Amino acid sequence: MSIVNTVARFFPSLMGPRKDKNAESKPQILQRKEHGISRRQLSENALKVLYRLNKAGYQAYLVGGCVRDSMLGAHPKDFDVATNATPEQVNQLFRNSRLIGRRFKLVHVLFGREVIEVATFRTSPSKEHSSNQAKTGDSGMILRDNVYGSIDDDAMRRDFTINAMYYAVDDFTVKSYANGFQDAQNKLIRLMGDPETRYREDPVRMLRAIRFAGKLDFTIEEKTEAPIKMMAPLMEQIPAPRLFEEVLKLFLSGNALVTYRLLREYKLFGELFPLTEQCVADDEFAARFVEQTMINTDTRIQAGKSVTPYYFFAALLWPSLQRVQAEFLEQDIPPQPALHKAASRVIEQQLQRTSIPKRFTIPMKEIWDLQSRFERKKGKKAFEVAESNRFRAAYDFILLREQCGENLKGLGNWWTKYQESDEYQEVAANRKPDERHTKKRRPRRTNRGTPNDRQRSRRSEP
Ligand code: ATP
Ligand code: MG
């Protein structure tokens, strides 16, 4: 490895601007009829933010997923703005805004439930910047990223070329960097810059490559994909709360099955769910169970039904739970305590990779616990089980187990019939609705947490 590569690999911040910067950092300007985005596809609130910033004399663009998705004719999940105004200046301009983040400062402009995220153009930090502005860890991971620059600099800091497109509202052009527009046409996910360096700066970019490939049905370009398997273990450096957020985006957005298969192929799934990976690698039932969970999750989303993290995590950890419970049973621990001990152990181990908030671990345990209680179905016992707020989720779980080949002696069928009985109708009427089965209006950013949580999932946030 040359000295230049070594420096780039371990001290990317010392490299300064990349050599190919001049070629890459000049945008291609696309006119309205070339890029095809009409204002009707865009959020009115996001446009208001652009107009206001422009009027105050600042540059402002829509950037990232909203430009990419609008261009591809898809519905953007959210709208991000990039500007040369500092976060403080943006904050002053909008009464309905707040400054967030320390390591990656930005501003949220709030319009009811819609949050427009406004970030100031970033540039690559160099040696003279204080550690308050920029900081890189020993392995090359960016720990702080608050050095401001121009739009050209900012584009170089974006993850993929298809995310480095900027829409301006003053002339309706799109500035596309590093052939982002062509890559979008050719359905290619390509990292900006040197892949190894960029993954080292932020290993979550590997997950993002897979997520976009799954969501957009794009191919990961050769150089971008090459290092992933080898670098997958870097995922260990990412804090568990950020990985939890990433898991929600990966699996609860309607493309779980394809994303899961890609993650396994690229050796990333085991980084997120090590226990589950062990099970699916050597047990056919587990493999079927996890795949079916992904299929059912996608089907629910397509049907406009809600999905909850607790059901998803309960299902993904089920095969491991059964394994650990079997070990306890062999030690002559009775089934129910064995289940509880196994649940605690499996969750504890999972928490080392992805956090799972308590509001989800509690219902996960309830679903698991109800599985054996579903077997006690005589008279009052059935009534008690049906009263539980997790009844519907636990019932689905029984069906899922049977669907994957577990022999539960017709249990699912019994409970299906029971739900037609008068007794059940009465209980169900008094039960608090199970979140998972109520189609309700959800805030726009459901999968990304509250606006306050959101800063955690930002790029470069350790
Ligand atoms: P979606 O919102 O559909 O998940 P997105 O591309 O908009 O996709 P966001 O997480 O909303 O993703 O991020 C907005 C933009 O910020 C991205 O398009 C990209 O330009 C930039 N970005 C986000 N995360 C990173 C990262 N880890 N490294 C570099 N750039 C990033
Ligand atoms: Mg986005």
Tab-separated table of C-alpha atoms and ligand atoms in Angstrom:
chain	number	residue	atom	x	y	z
A	1	MET	CA	0.000	0.000	0.000
A	2	SER	CA	1.443	3.403	-0.926
A	3	ILE	CA	1.995	6.019	1.723
A	4	VAL	CA	-0.780	8.103	0.170
A	5	ASN	CA	-3.225	5.237	0.475
A	6	THR	CA	-2.167	4.576	4.017
A	7	VAL	CA	-2.742	8.189	4.981
A	8	ALA	CA	-6.070	8.230	3.164
A	9	ARG	CA	-7.124	5.070	4.886
A	10	PHE	CA	-6.224	5.954	8.425
A	11	PHE	CA	-6.267	9.748	8.416
A	12	PRO	CA	-8.748	10.778	5.759
A	13	SER	CA	-9.035	14.226	7.269
A	14	LEU	CA	-5.342	14.905	6.543
A	15	MET	CA	-5.811	14.242	2.865
A	16	GLY	CA	-7.554	17.531	2.236
A	17	PRO	CA	-9.385	17.839	-1.041
A	18	ARG	CA	-9.233	14.757	-3.262
A	19	LYS	CA	-7.068	14.859	-6.394
A	20	ASP	CA	-9.972	14.285	-8.700
A	21	LYS	CA	-11.805	17.112	-7.015
A	22	ASN	CA	-11.739	19.426	-9.999
A	23	ALA	CA	-13.251	16.904	-12.326
A	24	GLU	CA	-15.876	15.748	-9.876
A	25	SER	CA	-16.640	18.915	-8.038
A	26	LYS	CA	-18.022	20.845	-10.967
A	27	PRO	CA	-21.674	20.121	-11.452
A	28	GLN	CA	-23.605	19.269	-14.537
A	29	ILE	CA	-26.520	21.721	-14.748
A	30	LEU	CA	-29.796	20.133	-15.752
A	31	GLN	CA	-32.681	22.211	-16.988
A	32	ARG	CA	-36.302	21.601	-16.038
A	33	LYS	CA	-37.077	19.448	-19.074
A	34	GLU	CA	-33.953	17.334	-18.620
A	35	HIS	CA	-34.460	16.421	-14.967
A	36	GLY	CA	-38.255	16.292	-15.185
A	37	ILE	CA	-39.002	17.405	-11.607
A	38	SER	CA	-42.072	19.582	-11.352
A	39	ARG	CA	-42.826	21.788	-8.362
A	40	ARG	CA	-46.021	19.861	-7.780
A	41	GLN	CA	-43.971	16.848	-6.691
A	42	LEU	CA	-42.256	18.861	-3.983
A	43	SER	CA	-43.302	19.767	-0.477
A	44	GLU	CA	-44.765	23.258	-0.327
A	45	ASN	CA	-43.118	23.797	3.019
A	46	ALA	CA	-39.713	22.823	1.685
A	47	LEU	CA	-40.206	25.288	-1.171
A	48	LYS	CA	-41.152	27.989	1.318
A	49	VAL	CA	-37.875	27.391	3.115
A	50	LEU	CA	-35.962	27.759	-0.143
A	51	TYR	CA	-37.794	30.973	-1.095
A	52	ARG	CA	-37.235	32.534	2.307
A	53	LEU	CA	-33.521	31.673	2.343
A	54	ASN	CA	-33.093	32.984	-1.209
A	55	LYS	CA	-34.934	36.186	-0.329
A	56	ALA	CA	-32.570	36.753	2.578
A	57	GLY	CA	-29.670	36.474	0.125
A	58	TYR	CA	-28.558	32.907	0.848
A	59	GLN	CA	-28.118	30.011	-1.531
A	60	ALA	CA	-30.537	27.185	-0.850
A	61	TYR	CA	-31.274	23.867	-2.522
A	62	LEU	CA	-33.276	20.745	-2.015
A	63	VAL	CA	-30.817	17.900	-1.806
A	64	GLY	CA	-30.489	14.164	-1.391
A	65	GLY	CA	-33.310	11.652	-1.394
A	66	CYS	CA	-36.039	14.149	-2.236
A	67	VAL	CA	-34.344	15.164	-5.494
A	68	ARG	CA	-33.378	11.586	-6.327
A	69	ASP	CA	-36.836	10.163	-5.643
A	70	SER	CA	-38.731	12.971	-7.377
A	71	MET	CA	-36.564	12.479	-10.432
A	72	LEU	CA	-37.354	8.766	-10.376
A	73	GLY	CA	-41.054	9.497	-10.061
A	74	ALA	CA	-41.240	8.186	-6.481
A	75	HIS	CA	-42.613	9.867	-3.366
A	76	PRO	CA	-39.820	11.363	-1.269
A	77	LYS	CA	-39.892	10.314	2.370
A	78	ASP	CA	-38.743	13.722	3.552
A	79	PHE	CA	-37.236	16.931	2.246
A	80	ASP	CA	-33.751	18.126	3.080
A	81	VAL	CA	-32.367	21.560	2.348
A	82	ALA	CA	-28.722	22.572	1.983
A	83	THR	CA	-27.668	26.206	2.256
A	84	ASN	CA	-24.698	28.487	2.723
A	85	ALA	CA	-26.413	30.133	5.720
A	86	THR	CA	-24.995	28.938	9.043
A	87	PRO	CA	-27.307	27.043	11.385
A	88	GLU	CA	-27.550	30.135	13.572
A	89	GLN	CA	-28.538	32.303	10.589
A	90	VAL	CA	-31.169	29.791	9.529
A	91	ASN	CA	-32.468	29.619	13.056
A	92	GLN	CA	-32.793	33.412	13.150
A	93	LEU	CA	-34.658	33.496	9.878
A	94	PHE	CA	-37.342	30.993	10.890
A	95	ARG	CA	-39.339	31.472	14.052
A	96	ASN	CA	-40.642	27.918	13.711
A	97	SER	CA	-37.160	26.372	13.806
A	98	ARG	CA	-34.751	24.880	16.268
A	99	LEU	CA	-31.064	24.126	16.279
A	100	ILE	CA	-30.198	20.518	16.829
A	101	GLY	CA	-27.138	18.274	16.971
A	102	ARG	CA	-23.722	19.013	18.300
A	103	ARG	CA	-21.507	16.780	16.257
A	104	PHE	CA	-23.493	17.500	13.124
A	105	LYS	CA	-25.276	20.788	13.720
A	106	LEU	CA	-28.386	21.495	11.741
A	107	VAL	CA	-31.746	23.210	11.898
A	108	HIS	CA	-35.222	21.752	11.879
A	109	VAL	CA	-37.904	24.019	10.477
A	110	LEU	CA	-41.248	22.819	11.767
A	111	PHE	CA	-44.520	23.035	9.857
A	112	GLY	CA	-47.023	21.132	11.940
A	113	ARG	CA	-45.951	17.544	11.580
A	114	GLU	CA	-43.638	18.169	8.692
A	115	VAL	CA	-40.021	18.813	9.538
A	116	ILE	CA	-37.731	20.333	6.939
A	117	GLU	CA	-34.137	19.673	7.790
A	118	VAL	CA	-31.773	22.472	6.837
A	119	ALA	CA	-28.047	21.740	6.818
A	120	THR	CA	-25.220	24.128	6.077
A	121	PHE	CA	-22.822	23.139	3.266
A	122	ARG	CA	-20.013	21.060	4.731
A	123	THR	CA	-16.454	20.767	3.519
A	124	SER	CA	-13.630	18.326	4.261
A	125	PRO	CA	-11.862	19.444	7.398
A	126	SER	CA	-8.144	20.087	7.257
A	127	LYS	CA	-5.496	20.299	9.959
A	128	GLU	CA	-6.128	23.906	10.915
A	129	HIS	CA	-9.689	23.237	12.022
A	130	SER	CA	-10.217	22.961	15.730
A	131	SER	CA	-11.478	19.735	17.252
A	132	ASN	CA	-14.658	21.622	18.057
A	133	GLN	CA	-15.382	21.814	14.361
A	134	ALA	CA	-14.139	18.471	13.120
A	135	LYS	CA	-12.824	15.325	14.675
A	136	THR	CA	-11.788	11.965	13.265
A	137	GLY	CA	-11.299	8.828	15.359
A	138	ASP	CA	-8.242	6.552	15.160
A	139	SER	CA	-9.849	4.258	12.628
A	140	GLY	CA	-10.809	7.124	10.324
A	141	MET	CA	-14.349	7.468	11.563
A	142	ILE	CA	-15.688	11.008	11.532
A	143	LEU	CA	-16.712	12.032	15.014
A	144	ARG	CA	-17.573	15.657	14.409
A	145	ASP	CA	-18.342	17.410	11.135
A	146	ASN	CA	-19.021	21.114	11.426
A	147	VAL	CA	-16.688	22.741	8.929
A	148	TYR	CA	-18.688	24.795	6.485
A	149	GLY	CA	-17.922	25.272	2.804
A	150	SER	CA	-19.420	25.789	-0.641
A	151	ILE	CA	-21.993	23.728	-2.493
A	152	ASP	CA	-19.172	22.097	-4.479
A	153	ASP	CA	-17.458	21.053	-1.245
A	154	ASP	CA	-20.732	19.856	0.189
A	155	ALA	CA	-21.401	17.600	-2.774
A	156	MET	CA	-18.101	15.814	-2.191
A	157	ARG	CA	-19.144	15.012	1.386
A	158	ARG	CA	-22.393	13.321	0.330
A	159	ASP	CA	-22.487	9.549	0.389
A	160	PHE	CA	-23.596	8.440	-3.086
A	161	THR	CA	-23.558	10.196	-6.442
A	162	ILE	CA	-27.355	9.783	-6.723
A	163	ASN	CA	-27.652	11.724	-3.463
A	164	ALA	CA	-25.450	14.568	-4.665
A	165	MET	CA	-28.072	16.375	-6.737
A	166	TYR	CA	-29.306	19.860	-5.771
A	167	TYR	CA	-32.562	21.423	-6.886
A	168	ALA	CA	-32.772	25.229	-7.026
A	169	VAL	CA	-36.084	27.033	-6.935
A	170	ASP	CA	-34.831	30.299	-8.422
A	171	ASP	CA	-34.166	28.804	-11.867
A	172	PHE	CA	-35.574	25.264	-11.466
A	173	THR	CA	-32.262	23.654	-12.393
A	174	VAL	CA	-30.673	20.619	-10.818
A	175	LYS	CA	-26.943	20.603	-10.165
A	176	SER	CA	-25.723	17.030	-10.462
A	177	TYR	CA	-22.267	16.122	-9.217
A	178	ALA	CA	-19.973	13.232	-10.139
A	179	ASN	CA	-22.408	11.933	-12.765
A	180	GLY	CA	-25.170	11.440	-10.227
A	181	PHE	CA	-27.817	12.049	-12.845
A	182	GLN	CA	-26.346	9.430	-15.216
A	183	ASP	CA	-25.983	6.972	-12.335
A	184	ALA	CA	-29.639	7.469	-11.438
A	185	GLN	CA	-30.595	6.790	-15.065
A	186	ASN	CA	-28.390	3.699	-15.104
A	187	LYS	CA	-29.720	2.545	-11.719
A	188	LEU	CA	-26.318	2.543	-10.083
A	189	ILE	CA	-25.339	3.122	-6.474
A	190	ARG	CA	-21.859	4.634	-6.514
A	191	LEU	CA	-20.035	6.127	-3.564
A	192	MET	CA	-18.558	9.580	-3.903
A	193	GLY	CA	-14.773	9.263	-3.704
A	194	ASP	CA	-12.689	6.325	-2.524
A	195	PRO	CA	-15.000	3.601	-1.163
A	196	GLU	CA	-12.715	2.289	1.581
A	197	THR	CA	-12.076	5.765	2.937
A	198	ARG	CA	-15.729	6.669	2.826
A	199	TYR	CA	-16.792	3.454	4.600
A	200	ARG	CA	-14.126	3.983	7.215
A	201	GLU	CA	-15.354	7.542	7.822
A	202	ASP	CA	-18.827	6.200	8.377
A	203	PRO	CA	-19.465	2.445	8.203
A	204	VAL	CA	-23.228	3.048	8.149
A	205	ARG	CA	-22.751	3.992	4.497
A	206	MET	CA	-22.476	0.234	3.809
A	207	LEU	CA	-25.987	-0.232	5.196
A	208	ARG	CA	-27.193	2.749	3.220
A	209	ALA	CA	-25.785	1.267	-0.009
A	210	ILE	CA	-27.790	-1.906	0.619
A	211	ARG	CA	-30.882	0.045	1.655
A	212	PHE	CA	-30.945	2.115	-1.514
A	213	ALA	CA	-30.198	-0.946	-3.667
A	214	GLY	CA	-33.189	-2.715	-2.084
A	215	LYS	CA	-35.513	0.256	-2.116
A	216	LEU	CA	-34.751	1.547	-5.600
A	217	ASP	CA	-33.925	-1.792	-7.203
A	218	PHE	CA	-30.515	-0.398	-8.190
A	219	THR	CA	-27.212	-2.226	-8.606
A	220	ILE	CA	-24.274	-1.408	-6.388
A	221	GLU	CA	-21.425	-0.369	-8.641
A	222	GLU	CA	-18.389	-2.669	-8.576
A	223	LYS	CA	-15.901	-0.516	-6.643
A	224	THR	CA	-18.601	0.506	-4.192
A	225	GLU	CA	-19.555	-3.076	-3.472
A	226	ALA	CA	-16.077	-4.634	-3.477
A	227	PRO	CA	-14.951	-3.701	0.050
A	228	ILE	CA	-18.246	-4.288	1.836
A	229	LYS	CA	-17.824	-7.911	2.917
A	230	MET	CA	-14.314	-7.239	4.161
A	231	MET	CA	-15.272	-4.030	5.958
A	232	ALA	CA	-18.580	-5.242	7.407
A	233	PRO	CA	-17.020	-5.827	10.866
A	234	LEU	CA	-16.505	-2.033	11.154
A	235	MET	CA	-20.178	-1.925	11.989
A	236	GLU	CA	-19.117	-2.830	15.521
A	237	GLN	CA	-17.987	0.760	16.014
A	238	ILE	CA	-21.445	2.169	15.471
A	239	PRO	CA	-23.394	2.958	18.620
A	240	ALA	CA	-26.388	0.725	19.242
A	241	PRO	CA	-29.021	3.527	19.122
A	242	ARG	CA	-27.948	4.541	15.635
A	243	LEU	CA	-28.080	0.940	14.431
A	244	PHE	CA	-31.566	0.571	15.864
A	245	GLU	CA	-32.684	3.544	13.749
A	246	GLU	CA	-31.005	2.033	10.708
A	247	VAL	CA	-32.716	-1.325	11.290
A	248	LEU	CA	-36.107	0.391	11.255
A	249	LYS	CA	-35.302	2.121	7.978
A	250	LEU	CA	-33.928	-1.075	6.448
A	251	PHE	CA	-36.798	-3.360	7.327
A	252	LEU	CA	-39.914	-1.326	8.010
A	253	SER	CA	-40.089	0.620	4.762
A	254	GLY	CA	-41.696	-1.978	2.511
A	255	ASN	CA	-38.611	-3.677	1.059
A	256	ALA	CA	-37.657	-5.972	3.905
A	257	LEU	CA	-37.224	-9.229	1.998
A	258	VAL	CA	-34.936	-7.975	-0.742
A	259	THR	CA	-32.975	-5.888	1.743
A	260	TYR	CA	-32.570	-8.846	4.092
A	261	ARG	CA	-31.223	-11.045	1.309
A	262	LEU	CA	-28.760	-8.381	0.250
A	263	LEU	CA	-27.612	-7.804	3.824
A	264	ARG	CA	-26.947	-11.514	4.208
A	265	GLU	CA	-25.110	-11.664	0.910
A	266	TYR	CA	-22.845	-8.799	1.973
A	267	LYS	CA	-22.230	-10.225	5.457
A	268	LEU	CA	-23.927	-7.280	7.099
A	269	PHE	CA	-26.958	-9.000	8.537
A	270	GLY	CA	-24.872	-10.801	11.166
A	271	GLU	CA	-23.488	-7.431	12.254
A	272	LEU	CA	-26.992	-6.289	13.109
A	273	PHE	CA	-28.464	-9.559	14.376
A	274	PRO	CA	-25.611	-11.898	15.319
A	275	LEU	CA	-27.799	-14.420	17.150
A	276	THR	CA	-30.320	-14.588	14.326
A	277	GLU	CA	-27.560	-14.988	11.764
A	278	GLN	CA	-26.238	-18.030	13.654
A	279	CYS	CA	-29.692	-19.603	13.595
A	280	VAL	CA	-30.551	-18.920	9.964
A	281	ALA	CA	-27.137	-20.123	8.835
A	282	ASP	CA	-27.653	-23.641	10.137
A	283	ASP	CA	-31.365	-24.176	10.702
A	284	GLU	CA	-33.960	-24.430	7.981
A	285	PHE	CA	-36.899	-23.496	10.190
A	286	ALA	CA	-35.130	-20.352	11.376
A	287	ALA	CA	-34.269	-19.382	7.803
A	288	ARG	CA	-37.875	-19.842	6.729
A	289	PHE	CA	-39.191	-18.037	9.767
A	290	VAL	CA	-37.063	-14.948	9.205
A	291	GLU	CA	-37.818	-14.818	5.472
A	292	GLN	CA	-41.534	-15.177	6.172
A	293	THR	CA	-41.330	-12.359	8.722
A	294	MET	CA	-39.853	-10.149	6.019
A	295	ILE	CA	-42.547	-11.172	3.524
A	296	ASN	CA	-45.359	-10.525	6.012
A	297	THR	CA	-43.898	-7.155	6.967
A	298	ASP	CA	-43.790	-6.077	3.320
A	299	THR	CA	-47.309	-7.373	2.707
A	300	ARG	CA	-48.701	-5.425	5.651
A	301	ILE	CA	-47.049	-2.229	4.467
A	302	GLN	CA	-48.322	-2.721	0.929
A	303	ALA	CA	-51.817	-3.209	2.334
A	304	GLY	CA	-51.507	0.101	4.221
A	305	LYS	CA	-51.366	-1.591	7.617
A	306	SER	CA	-49.027	-0.476	10.332
A	307	VAL	CA	-46.012	-2.441	11.484
A	308	THR	CA	-44.326	-2.103	14.818
A	309	PRO	CA	-40.713	-2.594	15.791
A	310	TYR	CA	-41.688	-4.823	18.716
A	311	TYR	CA	-43.373	-7.437	16.532
A	312	PHE	CA	-40.477	-7.351	14.106
A	313	PHE	CA	-37.832	-7.762	16.797
A	314	ALA	CA	-39.897	-10.429	18.580
A	315	ALA	CA	-39.992	-12.427	15.343
A	316	LEU	CA	-36.338	-11.963	14.445
A	317	LEU	CA	-35.184	-13.113	17.858
A	318	TRP	CA	-37.653	-16.008	18.124
A	319	PRO	CA	-35.369	-18.737	16.713
A	320	SER	CA	-32.571	-17.735	19.130
A	321	LEU	CA	-35.046	-17.563	21.969
A	322	GLN	CA	-36.157	-21.109	21.267
A	323	ARG	CA	-32.559	-22.305	21.238
A	324	VAL	CA	-31.700	-20.699	24.534
A	325	GLN	CA	-34.932	-21.836	26.111
A	326	ALA	CA	-34.146	-25.419	25.059
A	327	GLU	CA	-30.799	-25.172	26.863
A	328	PHE	CA	-32.553	-24.087	30.061
A	329	LEU	CA	-35.135	-26.840	29.706
A	330	GLU	CA	-32.314	-29.351	29.529
A	331	GLN	CA	-31.169	-28.057	32.895
A	332	ASP	CA	-34.621	-29.019	34.216
A	333	ILE	CA	-35.827	-25.449	34.541
A	334	PRO	CA	-39.633	-25.439	34.017
A	335	PRO	CA	-40.892	-24.015	30.672
A	336	GLN	CA	-42.179	-20.615	31.804
A	337	PRO	CA	-39.118	-19.575	33.874
A	338	ALA	CA	-36.933	-21.010	31.115
A	339	LEU	CA	-38.692	-18.757	28.616
A	340	HIS	CA	-38.269	-15.695	30.819
A	341	LYS	CA	-34.593	-16.379	31.399
A	342	ALA	CA	-34.078	-16.993	27.693
A	343	ALA	CA	-35.937	-13.787	26.791
A	344	SER	CA	-33.732	-11.726	29.086
A	345	ARG	CA	-30.550	-13.294	27.774
A	346	VAL	CA	-31.452	-12.963	24.098
A	347	ILE	CA	-32.544	-9.338	24.476
A	348	GLU	CA	-29.462	-8.481	26.480
A	349	GLN	CA	-27.221	-9.882	23.749
A	350	GLN	CA	-29.145	-8.099	21.014
A	351	LEU	CA	-28.826	-4.811	22.870
A	352	GLN	CA	-25.093	-4.956	22.355
A	353	ARG	CA	-25.724	-4.436	18.633
A	354	THR	CA	-28.940	-2.491	18.312
A	355	SER	CA	-30.626	-0.748	21.138
A	356	ILE	CA	-34.308	-1.608	21.581
A	357	PRO	CA	-36.212	0.918	23.668
A	358	LYS	CA	-38.021	-0.474	26.691
A	359	ARG	CA	-41.354	0.472	25.159
A	360	PHE	CA	-40.608	-2.256	22.640
A	361	THR	CA	-38.850	-4.905	24.747
A	362	ILE	CA	-41.854	-5.090	27.089
A	363	PRO	CA	-44.382	-5.974	24.354
A	364	MET	CA	-41.823	-8.324	22.760
A	365	LYS	CA	-41.726	-10.295	25.980
A	366	GLU	CA	-45.520	-10.186	26.185
A	367	ILE	CA	-45.867	-11.698	22.721
A	368	TRP	CA	-43.418	-14.461	23.608
A	369	ASP	CA	-45.093	-15.083	26.916
A	370	LEU	CA	-48.525	-15.347	25.301
A	371	GLN	CA	-47.304	-18.099	22.980
A	372	SER	CA	-47.518	-20.750	25.675
A	373	ARG	CA	-50.611	-19.196	27.211
A	374	PHE	CA	-52.360	-19.655	23.871
A	375	GLU	CA	-52.182	-23.390	24.532
A	376	ARG	CA	-54.307	-23.077	27.676
A	377	LYS	CA	-57.531	-22.410	25.948
A	378	LYS	CA	-60.263	-23.794	28.147
A	379	GLY	CA	-63.057	-21.475	29.351
A	380	LYS	CA	-61.834	-18.595	31.452
A	381	LYS	CA	-58.230	-19.070	30.371
A	382	ALA	CA	-59.062	-18.273	26.756
A	383	PHE	CA	-60.957	-15.241	27.941
A	384	GLU	CA	-57.935	-13.979	29.875
A	385	VAL	CA	-55.610	-14.491	26.943
A	386	ALA	CA	-57.993	-12.704	24.583
A	387	GLU	CA	-58.140	-9.762	26.965
A	388	SER	CA	-54.458	-9.048	26.582
A	389	ASN	CA	-53.575	-5.966	24.567
A	390	ARG	CA	-51.035	-8.053	22.689
A	391	PHE	CA	-53.582	-10.668	21.750
A	392	ARG	CA	-53.737	-9.791	18.070
A	393	ALA	CA	-49.970	-9.581	17.712
A	394	ALA	CA	-49.484	-12.853	19.586
A	395	TYR	CA	-52.161	-14.491	17.435
A	396	ASP	CA	-50.395	-13.368	14.256
A	397	PHE	CA	-47.237	-14.761	15.734
A	398	ILE	CA	-48.881	-18.173	16.210
A	399	LEU	CA	-49.999	-18.105	12.576
A	400	LEU	CA	-46.498	-17.161	11.474
A	401	ARG	CA	-45.026	-20.102	13.375
A	402	GLU	CA	-47.491	-22.493	11.804
A	403	GLN	CA	-46.967	-20.962	8.389
A	404	CYS	CA	-43.276	-21.809	8.732
A	405	GLY	CA	-43.906	-25.418	9.598
A	406	GLU	CA	-44.080	-25.550	13.388
A	407	ASN	CA	-46.617	-28.158	14.412
A	408	LEU	CA	-48.853	-26.476	16.989
A	409	LYS	CA	-51.660	-28.983	16.607
A	410	GLY	CA	-54.169	-26.683	15.011
A	411	LEU	CA	-53.752	-23.925	17.599
A	412	GLY	CA	-54.003	-21.117	15.089
A	413	ASN	CA	-57.206	-22.525	13.716
A	414	TRP	CA	-58.721	-22.857	17.193
A	415	TRP	CA	-58.027	-19.222	17.931
A	416	THR	CA	-59.296	-18.123	14.542
A	417	LYS	CA	-62.603	-19.825	15.320
A	418	TYR	CA	-62.636	-18.501	18.869
A	419	GLN	CA	-62.527	-14.968	17.515
A	420	GLU	CA	-65.879	-15.566	15.859
A	421	SER	CA	-67.513	-16.429	19.195
A	422	ASP	CA	-69.757	-13.998	21.091
A	423	GLU	CA	-67.521	-14.275	24.133
A	424	TYR	CA	-64.578	-12.985	22.128
A	425	GLN	CA	-66.537	-10.136	20.541
A	426	GLU	CA	-67.330	-8.851	24.002
A	427	VAL	CA	-63.718	-8.983	25.206
A	428	ALA	CA	-62.417	-7.431	22.034
A	429	ALA	CA	-64.800	-4.511	22.379
A	430	ASN	CA	-63.275	-3.659	25.771
A	431	ARG	CA	-59.672	-4.232	24.844
A	432	LYS	CA	-57.366	-1.372	24.155
A	433	PRO	CA	-56.469	-1.531	20.484
A	434	ASP	CA	-53.181	-3.212	19.697
A	435	GLU	CA	-51.075	-0.676	17.845
A	436	ARG	CA	-50.102	-3.169	15.230
A	437	HIS	CA	-53.624	-3.717	14.101
A	438	THR	CA	-54.925	-0.240	14.069
A	439	LYS	CA	-54.466	1.626	10.904
A	440	LYS	CA	-53.789	5.061	12.102
A	441	ARG	CA	-52.318	8.230	10.801
A	442	ARG	CA	-48.714	8.243	11.657
A	443	PRO	CA	-46.328	11.152	11.845
A	444	ARG	CA	-44.314	11.564	8.679
A	445	ARG	CA	-41.126	10.552	10.320
A	446	THR	CA	-42.271	7.401	12.068
A	447	ASN	CA	-39.256	5.367	11.122
A	448	ARG	CA	-36.816	8.043	11.934
A	449	GLY	CA	-37.932	8.678	15.474
A	450	THR	CA	-38.990	12.013	16.803
A	451	PRO	CA	-37.350	15.085	15.344
A	452	ASN	CA	-35.212	15.167	18.455
A	453	ASP	CA	-34.120	11.551	18.049
A	454	ARG	CA	-33.381	12.170	14.455
A	455	GLN	CA	-30.058	13.857	14.933
A	456	ARG	CA	-28.695	10.525	16.108
A	457	SER	CA	-29.179	8.978	12.736
A	458	ARG	CA	-27.439	11.738	10.851
A	459	ARG	CA	-24.304	11.033	8.961
A	460	SER	CA	-21.134	11.133	10.979
A	461	GLU	CA	-22.969	10.983	14.257
A	462	PRO	CA	-21.105	8.530	16.418
B	1	ATP	P1	-34.297	8.496	2.384
B	1	ATP	O1	-34.765	9.769	3.045
B	1	ATP	O2	-35.160	8.018	1.294
B	1	ATP	O3	-33.946	7.447	3.362
B	1	ATP	P2	-31.984	10.063	1.738
B	1	ATP	O4	-30.926	9.902	0.680
B	1	ATP	O5	-32.764	11.329	1.694
B	1	ATP	O6	-32.905	8.795	1.641
B	1	ATP	P3	-31.326	10.852	4.403
B	1	ATP	O7	-30.875	9.985	5.530
B	1	ATP	O8	-32.607	11.566	4.496
B	1	ATP	O9	-31.295	9.896	3.123
B	1	ATP	O10	-30.151	11.869	4.131
B	1	ATP	C1	-30.285	12.981	3.260
B	1	ATP	C2	-29.021	13.194	2.482
B	1	ATP	O11	-27.913	13.444	3.378
B	1	ATP	C3	-28.555	11.987	1.654
B	1	ATP	O12	-29.181	11.917	0.410
B	1	ATP	C4	-27.079	12.232	1.537
B	1	ATP	O13	-26.800	13.205	0.554
B	1	ATP	C5	-26.735	12.827	2.899
B	1	ATP	N1	-26.320	11.779	3.844
B	1	ATP	C6	-27.110	11.133	4.733
B	1	ATP	N2	-26.406	10.248	5.441
B	1	ATP	C7	-25.139	10.321	4.999
B	1	ATP	C8	-23.907	9.674	5.352
B	1	ATP	N3	-23.877	8.737	6.288
B	1	ATP	N4	-22.780	10.054	4.696
B	1	ATP	C9	-22.805	11.024	3.750
B	1	ATP	N5	-23.931	11.644	3.374
B	1	ATP	C10	-25.073	11.328	3.977
B	2	MG	MG	-34.226	11.895	3.051
